[in-house]
Short mmCIF file of C-alpha atoms and ligand atoms in Angstrom, two decimals:
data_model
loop_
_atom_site.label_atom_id
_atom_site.label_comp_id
_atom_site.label_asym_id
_atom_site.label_seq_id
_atom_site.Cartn_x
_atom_site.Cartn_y
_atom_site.Cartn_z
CA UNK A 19 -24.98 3.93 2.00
CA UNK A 20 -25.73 5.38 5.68
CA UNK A 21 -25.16 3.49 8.94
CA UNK A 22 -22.70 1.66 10.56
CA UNK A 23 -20.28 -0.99 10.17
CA UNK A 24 -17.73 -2.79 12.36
CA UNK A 25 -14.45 -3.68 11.35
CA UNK A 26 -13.40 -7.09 11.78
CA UNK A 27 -9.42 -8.19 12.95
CA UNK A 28 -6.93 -7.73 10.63
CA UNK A 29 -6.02 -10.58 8.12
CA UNK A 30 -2.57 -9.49 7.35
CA UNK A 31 -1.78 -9.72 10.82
CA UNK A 32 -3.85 -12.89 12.22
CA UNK A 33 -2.24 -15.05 9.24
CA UNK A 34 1.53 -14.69 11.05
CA UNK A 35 0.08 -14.18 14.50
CA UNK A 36 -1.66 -17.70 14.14
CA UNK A 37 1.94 -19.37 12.65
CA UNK A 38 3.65 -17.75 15.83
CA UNK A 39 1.42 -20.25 17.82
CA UNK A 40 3.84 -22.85 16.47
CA UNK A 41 6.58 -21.72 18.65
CA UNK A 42 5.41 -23.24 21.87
CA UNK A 43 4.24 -26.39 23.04
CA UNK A 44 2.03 -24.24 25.56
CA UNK A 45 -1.69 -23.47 24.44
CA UNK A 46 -2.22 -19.88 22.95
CA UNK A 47 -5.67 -17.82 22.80
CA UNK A 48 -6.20 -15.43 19.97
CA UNK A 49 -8.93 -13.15 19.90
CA UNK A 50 -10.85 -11.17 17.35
CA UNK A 51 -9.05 -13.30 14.53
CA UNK A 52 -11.67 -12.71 11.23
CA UNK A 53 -13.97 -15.58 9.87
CA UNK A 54 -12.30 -15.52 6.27
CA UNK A 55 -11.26 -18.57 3.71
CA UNK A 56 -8.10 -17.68 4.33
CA UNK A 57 -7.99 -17.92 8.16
CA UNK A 58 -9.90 -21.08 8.13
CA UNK A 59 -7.43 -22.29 6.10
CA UNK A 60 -4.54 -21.84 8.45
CA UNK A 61 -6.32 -23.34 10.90
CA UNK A 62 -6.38 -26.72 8.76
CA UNK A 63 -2.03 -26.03 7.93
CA UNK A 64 -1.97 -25.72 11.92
CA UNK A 65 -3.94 -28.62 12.16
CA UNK A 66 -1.84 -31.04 9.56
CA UNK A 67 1.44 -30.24 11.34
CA UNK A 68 0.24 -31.79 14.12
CA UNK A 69 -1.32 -28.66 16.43
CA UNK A 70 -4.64 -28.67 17.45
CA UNK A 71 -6.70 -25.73 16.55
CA UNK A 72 -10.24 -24.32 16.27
CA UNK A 73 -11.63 -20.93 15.72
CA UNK A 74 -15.11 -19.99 17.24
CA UNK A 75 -16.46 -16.99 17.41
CA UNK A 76 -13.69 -15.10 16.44
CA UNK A 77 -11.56 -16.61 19.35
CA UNK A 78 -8.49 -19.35 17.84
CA UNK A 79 -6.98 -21.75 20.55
CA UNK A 80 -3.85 -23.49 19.13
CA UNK A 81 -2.39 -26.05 21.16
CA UNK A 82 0.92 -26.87 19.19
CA UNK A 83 2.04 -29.23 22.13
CA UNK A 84 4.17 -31.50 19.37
CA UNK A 85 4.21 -30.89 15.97
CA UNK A 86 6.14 -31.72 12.40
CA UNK A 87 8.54 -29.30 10.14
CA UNK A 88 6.74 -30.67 6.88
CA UNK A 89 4.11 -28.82 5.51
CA UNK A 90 2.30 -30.28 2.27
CA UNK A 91 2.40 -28.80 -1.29
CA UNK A 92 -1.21 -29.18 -1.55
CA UNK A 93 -1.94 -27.49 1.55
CA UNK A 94 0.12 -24.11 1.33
CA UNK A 95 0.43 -24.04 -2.77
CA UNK A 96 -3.49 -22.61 -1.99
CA UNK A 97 -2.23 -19.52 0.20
CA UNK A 98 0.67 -17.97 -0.36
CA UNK A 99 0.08 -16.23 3.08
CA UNK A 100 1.21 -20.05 4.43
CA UNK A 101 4.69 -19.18 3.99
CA UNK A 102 4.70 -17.67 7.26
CA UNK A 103 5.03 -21.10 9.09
CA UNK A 104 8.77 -21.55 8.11
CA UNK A 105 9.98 -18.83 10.60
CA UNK A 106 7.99 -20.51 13.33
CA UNK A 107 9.04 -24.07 12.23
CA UNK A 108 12.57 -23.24 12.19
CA UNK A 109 13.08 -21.34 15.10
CA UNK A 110 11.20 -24.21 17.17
CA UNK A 111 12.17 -27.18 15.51
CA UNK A 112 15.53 -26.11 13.38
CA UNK A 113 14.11 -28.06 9.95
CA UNK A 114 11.13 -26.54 7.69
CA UNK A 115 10.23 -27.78 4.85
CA UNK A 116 7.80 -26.22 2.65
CA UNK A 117 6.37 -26.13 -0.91
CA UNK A 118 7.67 -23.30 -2.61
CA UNK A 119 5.13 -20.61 -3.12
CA UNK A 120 4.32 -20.09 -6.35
CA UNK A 121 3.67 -16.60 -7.98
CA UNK A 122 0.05 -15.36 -7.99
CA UNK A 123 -1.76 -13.28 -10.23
CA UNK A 124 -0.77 -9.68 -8.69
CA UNK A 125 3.16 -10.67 -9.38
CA UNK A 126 5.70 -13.34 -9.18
CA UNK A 127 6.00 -12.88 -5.21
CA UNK A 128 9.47 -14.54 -4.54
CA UNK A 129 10.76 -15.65 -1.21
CA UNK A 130 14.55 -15.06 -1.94
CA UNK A 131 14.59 -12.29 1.36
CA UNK A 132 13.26 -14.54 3.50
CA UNK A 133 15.17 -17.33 2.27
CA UNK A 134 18.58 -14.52 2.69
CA UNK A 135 17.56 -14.21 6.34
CA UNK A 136 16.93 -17.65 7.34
CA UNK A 137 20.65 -18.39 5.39
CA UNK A 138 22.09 -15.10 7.77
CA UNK A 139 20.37 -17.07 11.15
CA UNK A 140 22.77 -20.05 10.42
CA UNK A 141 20.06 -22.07 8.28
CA UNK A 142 21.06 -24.19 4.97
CA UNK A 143 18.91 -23.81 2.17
CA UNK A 144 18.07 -26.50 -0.35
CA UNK A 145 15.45 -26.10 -2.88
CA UNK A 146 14.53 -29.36 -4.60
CA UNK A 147 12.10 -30.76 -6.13
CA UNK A 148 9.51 -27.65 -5.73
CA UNK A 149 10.53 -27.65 -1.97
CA UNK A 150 12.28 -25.13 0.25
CA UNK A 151 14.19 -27.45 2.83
CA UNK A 152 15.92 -25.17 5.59
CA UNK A 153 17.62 -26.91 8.53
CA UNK A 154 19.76 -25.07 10.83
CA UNK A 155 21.91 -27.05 13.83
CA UNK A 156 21.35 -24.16 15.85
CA UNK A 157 19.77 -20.67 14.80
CA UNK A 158 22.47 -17.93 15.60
CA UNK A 159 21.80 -14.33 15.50
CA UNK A 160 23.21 -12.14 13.17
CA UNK A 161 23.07 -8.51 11.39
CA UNK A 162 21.06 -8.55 8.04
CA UNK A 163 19.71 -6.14 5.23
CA UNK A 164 16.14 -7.76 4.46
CA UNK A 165 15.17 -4.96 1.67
CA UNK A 166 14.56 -6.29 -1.64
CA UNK A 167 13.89 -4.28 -4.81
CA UNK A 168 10.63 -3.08 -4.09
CA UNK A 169 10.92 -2.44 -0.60
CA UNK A 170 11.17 -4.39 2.87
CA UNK A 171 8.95 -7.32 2.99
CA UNK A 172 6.32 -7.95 5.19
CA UNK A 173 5.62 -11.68 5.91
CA UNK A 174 9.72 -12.08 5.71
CA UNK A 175 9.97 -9.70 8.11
CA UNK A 176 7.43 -11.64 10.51
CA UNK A 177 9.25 -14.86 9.41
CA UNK A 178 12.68 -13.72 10.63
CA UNK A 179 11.57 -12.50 14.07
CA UNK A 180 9.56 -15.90 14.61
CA UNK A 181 12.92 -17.67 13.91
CA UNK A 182 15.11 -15.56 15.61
CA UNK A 183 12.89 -15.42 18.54
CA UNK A 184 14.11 -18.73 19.77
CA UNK A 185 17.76 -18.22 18.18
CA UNK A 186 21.09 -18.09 20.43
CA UNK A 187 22.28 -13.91 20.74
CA UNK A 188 21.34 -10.92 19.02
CA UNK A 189 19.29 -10.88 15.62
CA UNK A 190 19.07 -7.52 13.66
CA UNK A 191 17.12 -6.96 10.44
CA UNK A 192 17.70 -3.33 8.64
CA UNK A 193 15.06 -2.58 6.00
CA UNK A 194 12.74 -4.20 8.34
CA UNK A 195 8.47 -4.41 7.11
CA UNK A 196 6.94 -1.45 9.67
CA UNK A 197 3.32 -2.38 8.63
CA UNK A 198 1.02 -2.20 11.68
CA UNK A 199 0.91 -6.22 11.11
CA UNK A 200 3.99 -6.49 12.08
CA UNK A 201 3.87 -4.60 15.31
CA UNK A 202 1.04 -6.55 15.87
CA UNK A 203 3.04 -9.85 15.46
CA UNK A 204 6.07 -8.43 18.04
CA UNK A 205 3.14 -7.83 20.70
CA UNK A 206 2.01 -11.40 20.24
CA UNK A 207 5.31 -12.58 20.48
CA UNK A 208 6.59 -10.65 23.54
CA UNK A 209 3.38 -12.06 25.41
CA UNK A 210 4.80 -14.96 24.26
CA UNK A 211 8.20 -13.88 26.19
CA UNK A 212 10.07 -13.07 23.54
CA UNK A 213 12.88 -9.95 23.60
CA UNK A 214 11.96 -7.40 20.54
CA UNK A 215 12.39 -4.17 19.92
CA UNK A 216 11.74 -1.58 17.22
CA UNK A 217 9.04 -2.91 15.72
CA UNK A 218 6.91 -0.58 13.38
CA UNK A 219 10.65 1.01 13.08
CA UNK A 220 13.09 0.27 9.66
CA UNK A 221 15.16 -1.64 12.50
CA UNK A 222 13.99 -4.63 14.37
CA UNK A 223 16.04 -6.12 17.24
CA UNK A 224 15.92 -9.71 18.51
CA UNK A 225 17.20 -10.96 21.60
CA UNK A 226 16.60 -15.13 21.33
CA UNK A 227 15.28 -16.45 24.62
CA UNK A 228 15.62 -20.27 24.73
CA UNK A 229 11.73 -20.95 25.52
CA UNK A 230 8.44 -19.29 24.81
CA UNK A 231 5.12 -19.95 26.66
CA UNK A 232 1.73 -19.39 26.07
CA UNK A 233 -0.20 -16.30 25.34
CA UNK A 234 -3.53 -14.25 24.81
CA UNK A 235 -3.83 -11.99 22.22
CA UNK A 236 -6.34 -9.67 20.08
CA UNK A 237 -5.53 -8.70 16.94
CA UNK A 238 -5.23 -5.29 15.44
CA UNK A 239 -8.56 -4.04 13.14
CA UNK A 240 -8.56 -4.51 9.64
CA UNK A 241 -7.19 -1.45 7.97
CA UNK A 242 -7.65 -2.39 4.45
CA UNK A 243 -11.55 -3.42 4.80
CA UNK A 244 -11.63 -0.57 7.02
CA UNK A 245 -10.06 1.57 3.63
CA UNK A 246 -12.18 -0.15 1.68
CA UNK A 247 -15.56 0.64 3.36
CA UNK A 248 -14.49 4.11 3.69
CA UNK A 249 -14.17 3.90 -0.09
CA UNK A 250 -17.40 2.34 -0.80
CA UNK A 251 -18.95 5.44 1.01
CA UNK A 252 -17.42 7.53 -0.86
CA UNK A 253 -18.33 5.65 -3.99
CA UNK A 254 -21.92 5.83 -3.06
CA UNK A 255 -21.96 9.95 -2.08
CA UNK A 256 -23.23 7.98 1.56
CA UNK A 257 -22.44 8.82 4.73
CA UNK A 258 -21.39 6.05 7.36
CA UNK A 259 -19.65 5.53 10.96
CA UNK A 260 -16.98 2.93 10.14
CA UNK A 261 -16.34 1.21 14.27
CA UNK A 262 -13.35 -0.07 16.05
CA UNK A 263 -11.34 1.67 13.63
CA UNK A 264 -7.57 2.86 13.86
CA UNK A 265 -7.60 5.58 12.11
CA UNK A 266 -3.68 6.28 12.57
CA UNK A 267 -2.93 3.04 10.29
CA UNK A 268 -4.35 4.37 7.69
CA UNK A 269 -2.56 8.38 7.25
CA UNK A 270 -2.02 7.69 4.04
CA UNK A 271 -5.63 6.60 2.95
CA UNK A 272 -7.00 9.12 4.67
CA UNK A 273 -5.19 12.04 2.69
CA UNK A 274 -5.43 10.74 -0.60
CA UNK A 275 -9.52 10.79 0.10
CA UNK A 276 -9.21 13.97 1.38
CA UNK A 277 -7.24 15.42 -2.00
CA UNK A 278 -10.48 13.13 -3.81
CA UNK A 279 -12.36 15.64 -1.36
CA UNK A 280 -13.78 12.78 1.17
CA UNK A 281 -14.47 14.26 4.51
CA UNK A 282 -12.92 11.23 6.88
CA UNK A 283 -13.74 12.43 10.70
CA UNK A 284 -11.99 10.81 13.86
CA UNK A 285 -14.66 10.66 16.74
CA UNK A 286 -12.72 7.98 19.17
CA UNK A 287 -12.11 5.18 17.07
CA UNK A 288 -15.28 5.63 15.15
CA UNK A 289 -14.68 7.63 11.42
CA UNK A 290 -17.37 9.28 10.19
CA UNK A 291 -16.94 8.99 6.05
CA UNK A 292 -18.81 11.45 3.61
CA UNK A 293 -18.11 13.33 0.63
CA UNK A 294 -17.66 17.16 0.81
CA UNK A 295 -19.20 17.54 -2.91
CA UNK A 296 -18.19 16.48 -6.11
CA UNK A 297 -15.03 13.78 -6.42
CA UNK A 298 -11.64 15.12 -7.52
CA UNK A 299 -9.43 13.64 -9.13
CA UNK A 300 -5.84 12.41 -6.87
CA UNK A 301 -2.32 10.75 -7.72
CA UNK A 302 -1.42 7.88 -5.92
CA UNK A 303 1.72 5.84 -5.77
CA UNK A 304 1.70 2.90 -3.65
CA UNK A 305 4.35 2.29 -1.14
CA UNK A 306 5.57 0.61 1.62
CA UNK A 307 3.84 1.53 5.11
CA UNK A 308 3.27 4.27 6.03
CA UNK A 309 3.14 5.05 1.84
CA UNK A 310 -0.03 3.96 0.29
CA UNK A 311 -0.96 0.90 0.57
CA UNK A 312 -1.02 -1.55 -2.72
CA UNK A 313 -3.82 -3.71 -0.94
CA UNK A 314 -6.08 -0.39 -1.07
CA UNK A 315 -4.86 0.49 -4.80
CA UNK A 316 -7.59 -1.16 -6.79
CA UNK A 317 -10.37 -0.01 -4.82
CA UNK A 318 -9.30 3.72 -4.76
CA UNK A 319 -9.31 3.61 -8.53
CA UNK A 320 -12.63 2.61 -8.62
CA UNK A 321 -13.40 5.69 -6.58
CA UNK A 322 -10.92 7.88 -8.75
CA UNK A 323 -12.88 6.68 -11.85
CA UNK A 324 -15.89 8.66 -10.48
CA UNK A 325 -13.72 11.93 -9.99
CA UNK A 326 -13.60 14.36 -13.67
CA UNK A 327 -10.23 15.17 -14.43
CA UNK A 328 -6.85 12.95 -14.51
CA UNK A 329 -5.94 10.22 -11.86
CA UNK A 330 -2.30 8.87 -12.25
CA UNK A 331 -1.62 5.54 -9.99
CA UNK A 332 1.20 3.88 -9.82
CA UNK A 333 1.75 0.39 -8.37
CA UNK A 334 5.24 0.42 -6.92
CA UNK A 335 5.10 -3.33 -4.80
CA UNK A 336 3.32 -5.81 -7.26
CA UNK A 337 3.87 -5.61 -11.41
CA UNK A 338 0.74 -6.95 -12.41
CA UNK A 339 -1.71 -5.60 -9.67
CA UNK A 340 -3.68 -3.99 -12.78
CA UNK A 341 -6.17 -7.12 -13.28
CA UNK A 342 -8.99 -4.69 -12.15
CA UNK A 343 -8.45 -2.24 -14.88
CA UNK A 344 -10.09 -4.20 -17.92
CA UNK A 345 -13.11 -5.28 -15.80
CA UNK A 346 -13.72 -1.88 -14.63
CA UNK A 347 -13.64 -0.85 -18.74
CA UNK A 348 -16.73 -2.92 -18.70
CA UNK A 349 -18.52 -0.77 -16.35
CA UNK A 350 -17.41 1.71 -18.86
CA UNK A 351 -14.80 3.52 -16.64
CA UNK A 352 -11.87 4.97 -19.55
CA UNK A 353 -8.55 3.66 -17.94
CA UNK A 354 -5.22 3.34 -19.45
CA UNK A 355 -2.17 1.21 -18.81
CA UNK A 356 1.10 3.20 -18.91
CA UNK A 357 4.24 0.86 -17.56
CA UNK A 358 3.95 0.78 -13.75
CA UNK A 359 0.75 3.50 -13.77
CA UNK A 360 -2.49 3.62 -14.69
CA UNK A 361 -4.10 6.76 -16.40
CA UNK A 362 -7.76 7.17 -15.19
CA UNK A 363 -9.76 9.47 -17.32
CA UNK A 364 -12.68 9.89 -14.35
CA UNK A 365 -16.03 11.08 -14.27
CA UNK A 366 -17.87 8.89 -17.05
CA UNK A 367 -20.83 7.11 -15.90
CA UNK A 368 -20.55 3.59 -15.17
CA UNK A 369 -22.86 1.51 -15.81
CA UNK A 370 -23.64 -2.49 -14.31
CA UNK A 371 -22.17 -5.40 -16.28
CA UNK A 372 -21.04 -8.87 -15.03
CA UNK A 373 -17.36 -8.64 -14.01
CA UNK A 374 -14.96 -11.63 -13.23
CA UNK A 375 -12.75 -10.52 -10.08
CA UNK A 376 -9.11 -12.06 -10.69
CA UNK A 377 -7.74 -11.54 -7.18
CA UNK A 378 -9.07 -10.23 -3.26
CA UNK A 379 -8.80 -6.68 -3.81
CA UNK A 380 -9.43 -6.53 -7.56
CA UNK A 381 -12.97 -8.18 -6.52
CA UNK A 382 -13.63 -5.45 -3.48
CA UNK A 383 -13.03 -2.73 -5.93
CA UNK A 384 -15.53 -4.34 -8.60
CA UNK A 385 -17.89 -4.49 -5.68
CA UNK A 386 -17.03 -1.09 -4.89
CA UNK A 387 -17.97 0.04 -8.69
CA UNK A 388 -20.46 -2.05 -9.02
CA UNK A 389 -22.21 0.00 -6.15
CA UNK A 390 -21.52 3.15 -7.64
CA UNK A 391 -22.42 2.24 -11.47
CA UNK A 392 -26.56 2.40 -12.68
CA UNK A 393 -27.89 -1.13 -13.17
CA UNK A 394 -27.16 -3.93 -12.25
CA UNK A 395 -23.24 -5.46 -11.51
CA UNK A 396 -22.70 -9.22 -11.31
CA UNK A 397 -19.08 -9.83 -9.36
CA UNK A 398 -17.85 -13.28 -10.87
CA UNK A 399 -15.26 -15.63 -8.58
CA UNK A 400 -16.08 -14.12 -5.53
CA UNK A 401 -14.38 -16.79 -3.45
CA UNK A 402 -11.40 -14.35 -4.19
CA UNK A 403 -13.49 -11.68 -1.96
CA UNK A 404 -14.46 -14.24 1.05
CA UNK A 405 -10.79 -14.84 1.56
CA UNK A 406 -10.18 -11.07 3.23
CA UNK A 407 -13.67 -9.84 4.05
CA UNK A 408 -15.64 -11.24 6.67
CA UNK A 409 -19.36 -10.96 5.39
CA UNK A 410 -18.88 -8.19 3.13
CA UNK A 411 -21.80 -8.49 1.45
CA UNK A 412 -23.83 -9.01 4.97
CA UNK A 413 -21.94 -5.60 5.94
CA UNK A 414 -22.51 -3.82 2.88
CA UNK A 415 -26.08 -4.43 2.68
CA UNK A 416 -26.85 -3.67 6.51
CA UNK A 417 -25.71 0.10 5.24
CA UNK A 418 -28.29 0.04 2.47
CA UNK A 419 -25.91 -1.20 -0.15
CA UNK A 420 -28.15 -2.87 -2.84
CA UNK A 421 -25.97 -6.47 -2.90
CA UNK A 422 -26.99 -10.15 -2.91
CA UNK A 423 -24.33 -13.14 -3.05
CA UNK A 424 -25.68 -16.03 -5.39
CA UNK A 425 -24.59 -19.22 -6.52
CA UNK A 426 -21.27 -19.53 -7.94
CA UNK A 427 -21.79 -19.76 -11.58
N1 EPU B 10 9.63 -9.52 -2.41
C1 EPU B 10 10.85 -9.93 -2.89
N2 EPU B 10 11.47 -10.98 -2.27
C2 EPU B 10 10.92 -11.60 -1.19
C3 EPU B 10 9.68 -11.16 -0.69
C4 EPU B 10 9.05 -10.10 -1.33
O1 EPU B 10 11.36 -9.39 -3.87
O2 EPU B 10 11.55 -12.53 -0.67
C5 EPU B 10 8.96 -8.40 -3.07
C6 EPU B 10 7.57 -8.77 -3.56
O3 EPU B 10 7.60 -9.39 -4.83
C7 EPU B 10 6.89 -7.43 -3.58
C8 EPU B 10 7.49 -6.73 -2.36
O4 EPU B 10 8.72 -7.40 -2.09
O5 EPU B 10 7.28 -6.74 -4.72
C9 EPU B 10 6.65 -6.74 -1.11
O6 EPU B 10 6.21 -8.05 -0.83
P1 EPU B 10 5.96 -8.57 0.66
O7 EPU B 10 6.91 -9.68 0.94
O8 EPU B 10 5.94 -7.43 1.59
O9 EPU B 10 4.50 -9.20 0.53
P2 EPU B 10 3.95 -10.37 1.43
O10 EPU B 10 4.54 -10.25 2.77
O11 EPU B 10 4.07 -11.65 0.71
C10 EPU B 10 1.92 -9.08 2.47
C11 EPU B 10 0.42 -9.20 2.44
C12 EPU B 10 -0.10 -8.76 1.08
C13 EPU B 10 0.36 -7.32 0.83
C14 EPU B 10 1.89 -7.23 0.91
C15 EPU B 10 2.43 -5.84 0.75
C16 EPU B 10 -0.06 -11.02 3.95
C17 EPU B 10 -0.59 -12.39 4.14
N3 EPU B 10 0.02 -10.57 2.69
O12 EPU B 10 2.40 -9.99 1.48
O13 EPU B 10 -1.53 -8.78 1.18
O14 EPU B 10 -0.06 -6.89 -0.44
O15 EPU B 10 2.32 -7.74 2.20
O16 EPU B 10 1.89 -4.99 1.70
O17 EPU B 10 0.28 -10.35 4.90
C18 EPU B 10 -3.73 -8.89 0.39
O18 EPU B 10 -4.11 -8.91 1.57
O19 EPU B 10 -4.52 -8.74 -0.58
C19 EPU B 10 -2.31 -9.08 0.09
C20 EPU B 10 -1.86 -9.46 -1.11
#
């Protein structure tokens, strides 16, 4: 792969920054927000609670001049990213009620935090009938501990701040998500005119103001694709300029390929990705930020299956994020399961098969092999991949990759 690619806006933090539109009846602008299944499909959630909404071009206006605090089962059972309107619905309305998320294949994904720190704003909970029902007579701020067993949480985190945003006093969450999507969201929100501090910190503080108004916003890069193209490079022994970059989310990505001996060079906000020689081999643990990040894990062992010698990862944030493993053994790649790690014995040739991709990042790191391996790879279910990646396979091929899409079998 040689060339160049440019990095689209970050799903993880357009998803929340789009709820947060909720919390005015004032129009908001947001910019660089990706083309993906997933973002199109907040826009319709937006859209059924009553705002209007349409993304062109990259550029979403939401007009959420009145809206409802009901959101269907049908609608957010499909993206478990949806939960993020109950933080926006509660703090501007004081009632949300939403379909319980159910768990997805990377782990059983509970809301119990988020449900902890809407209880600690003054909310009651009631879950009936599949349904999370929060109402609150008036949000209050409060002190709370938001981590949970593996970790802060991200999209609770950005649910708590929405709702305390237009609370009455002080809210603080300890343990707080400091994922660069979250910093992102506190921007948004104090153009919005809200009071926030420490964000990107283990402490967020939230000083409720009683109205929000409009705002303009762009959102952050993508630091997973932009991972994930540096990986893909790396894959392919190519050597490519990855644009609009921010190379300082990603600290953790960017050592780990350097152990795997990956040159990654900051000119600007361009990187420059190429491999020094052979692959080595690398441990990895995923982490919360600024550990490694369990959205990058399954590509990186795709890479790490090329490198001789040992890899250990271990997935400390989702139990079952392993999905990848047994479709990468039929590319040939040797790859055991130990508890919470996988062993990869690296350096065997791969070789093209078809592969069915079982979740988003599970099908970017098939891609990513797939590249890599002699022959010919067919990626299965890759609606899973158009939900993250904005034209991946457009962006892949403009660097040389040798990739097609084709129907859906
Ligand atoms: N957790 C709890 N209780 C909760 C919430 C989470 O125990 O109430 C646990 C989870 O089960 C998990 C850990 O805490 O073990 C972290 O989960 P988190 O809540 O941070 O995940 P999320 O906010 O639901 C976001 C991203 C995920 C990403 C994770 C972790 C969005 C829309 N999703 O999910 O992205 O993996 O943070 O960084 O922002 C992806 O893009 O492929 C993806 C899955």
């Amino acid at each position: 792969m040689h060339g160049t690619v440019e990095i689209s806006g970050s799903k993880n933090a357009a998803l929340p920054i789009m709820a947060a539109a909720l919390l005015t009846d004032e129009p908001c602008v947001i910019r660089r927000v990706p083309d993906l299944s997933d973002t199109r499909f907040m826009v319709k959630i937006l859209q059924s609670l009553g705002a209007s909404a349409s993304l062109e071009h990259g550029t979403l206006r939401v007009h959420a001049k009145k809206i409802k605090g009901y959101a269907d089962y049908d609608l957010v059972r499909k993206m478990r990213g949806s939960i993020c309107i109950a933080g926006p619905l509660l703090g501007r309305l004081r009632k949300a009620r939403i379909s319980l998320p159910g768990g997805c294949i990377i782990g059983a994904r509970p809301i119990n935090l988020h449900l902890k720190g809407f209880a600690a704003l003054g909310a009651k909970i009631k879950i009936e009938g599949g349904y999370v029902d929060a109402r609150a007579r008036k949000i209050v701020g409060s002190s709370m501990f938001l981590g949970g067993r593996a970790g802060p949480t991200v999209l609770g985190t950005a649910n708590i701040m929405m709702a305390a945003a237009l609370g009455e006093g002080m809210t603080v969450i300890e343990s707080a998500a400091c994922e660069p999507e979250v910093v992102d969201l506190a921007n948004f929100l104090i153009a919005m005119g809200a009071q926030i501090s420490g964000a990107g910190s283990p402490t967020i503080t939230i000083t409720g103001v009683k109205k929000l108004h409009g705002a303009e916003h762009e959102v952050i890069p993508d630091r997973i694709e932009t991972a994930t193209f540096a990986i893909a490079a790396a894959a392919t022994n190519g050597e490519i300029t990855i644009k609009g970059a921010r190379a300082e989310h990603l600290r953790a990505v960017l050592d780990k390929l350097q152990e795997a001996n990956v040159i990654v060079e900051r000119r600007g906000t361009d990187l420059r990705v190429k491999r020094r020689g052979k692959l080595k081999p690398a441990d990895i643990t995923t982490l919360p930020y600024s550990g490694f990040p369990t959205d990058v894990q399954a590509q990186m062992m795709s890479l790490l299956t090329l490198a001789p010698g040992i890899s250990i990862i271990t997935e400390r944030i989702f139990e079952s994020r392993f999905m990848h493993v047994s479709e990468l053994a039929r590319l040939g790649a040797d790859i055991e399961i130990e508890g919470p790690s996988a062993i990869v014995k690296g350096g065997k040739p791969l070789s093209g098969a078809p592969v069915m991709a079982s979740d988003l990042r599970a099908s970017a790191a098939l891609v990513i092999a797939g590249l890599a391996a002699t022959g010919s790879t067919q990626v299965n279910r890759i609606y899973h991949l158009d939900r993250g990646y904005e034209n991946m396979d457009l962006k892949l091929h403009k660097l040389g990759a040798r990739i097609q899409r084709v129907q859906e079998t």
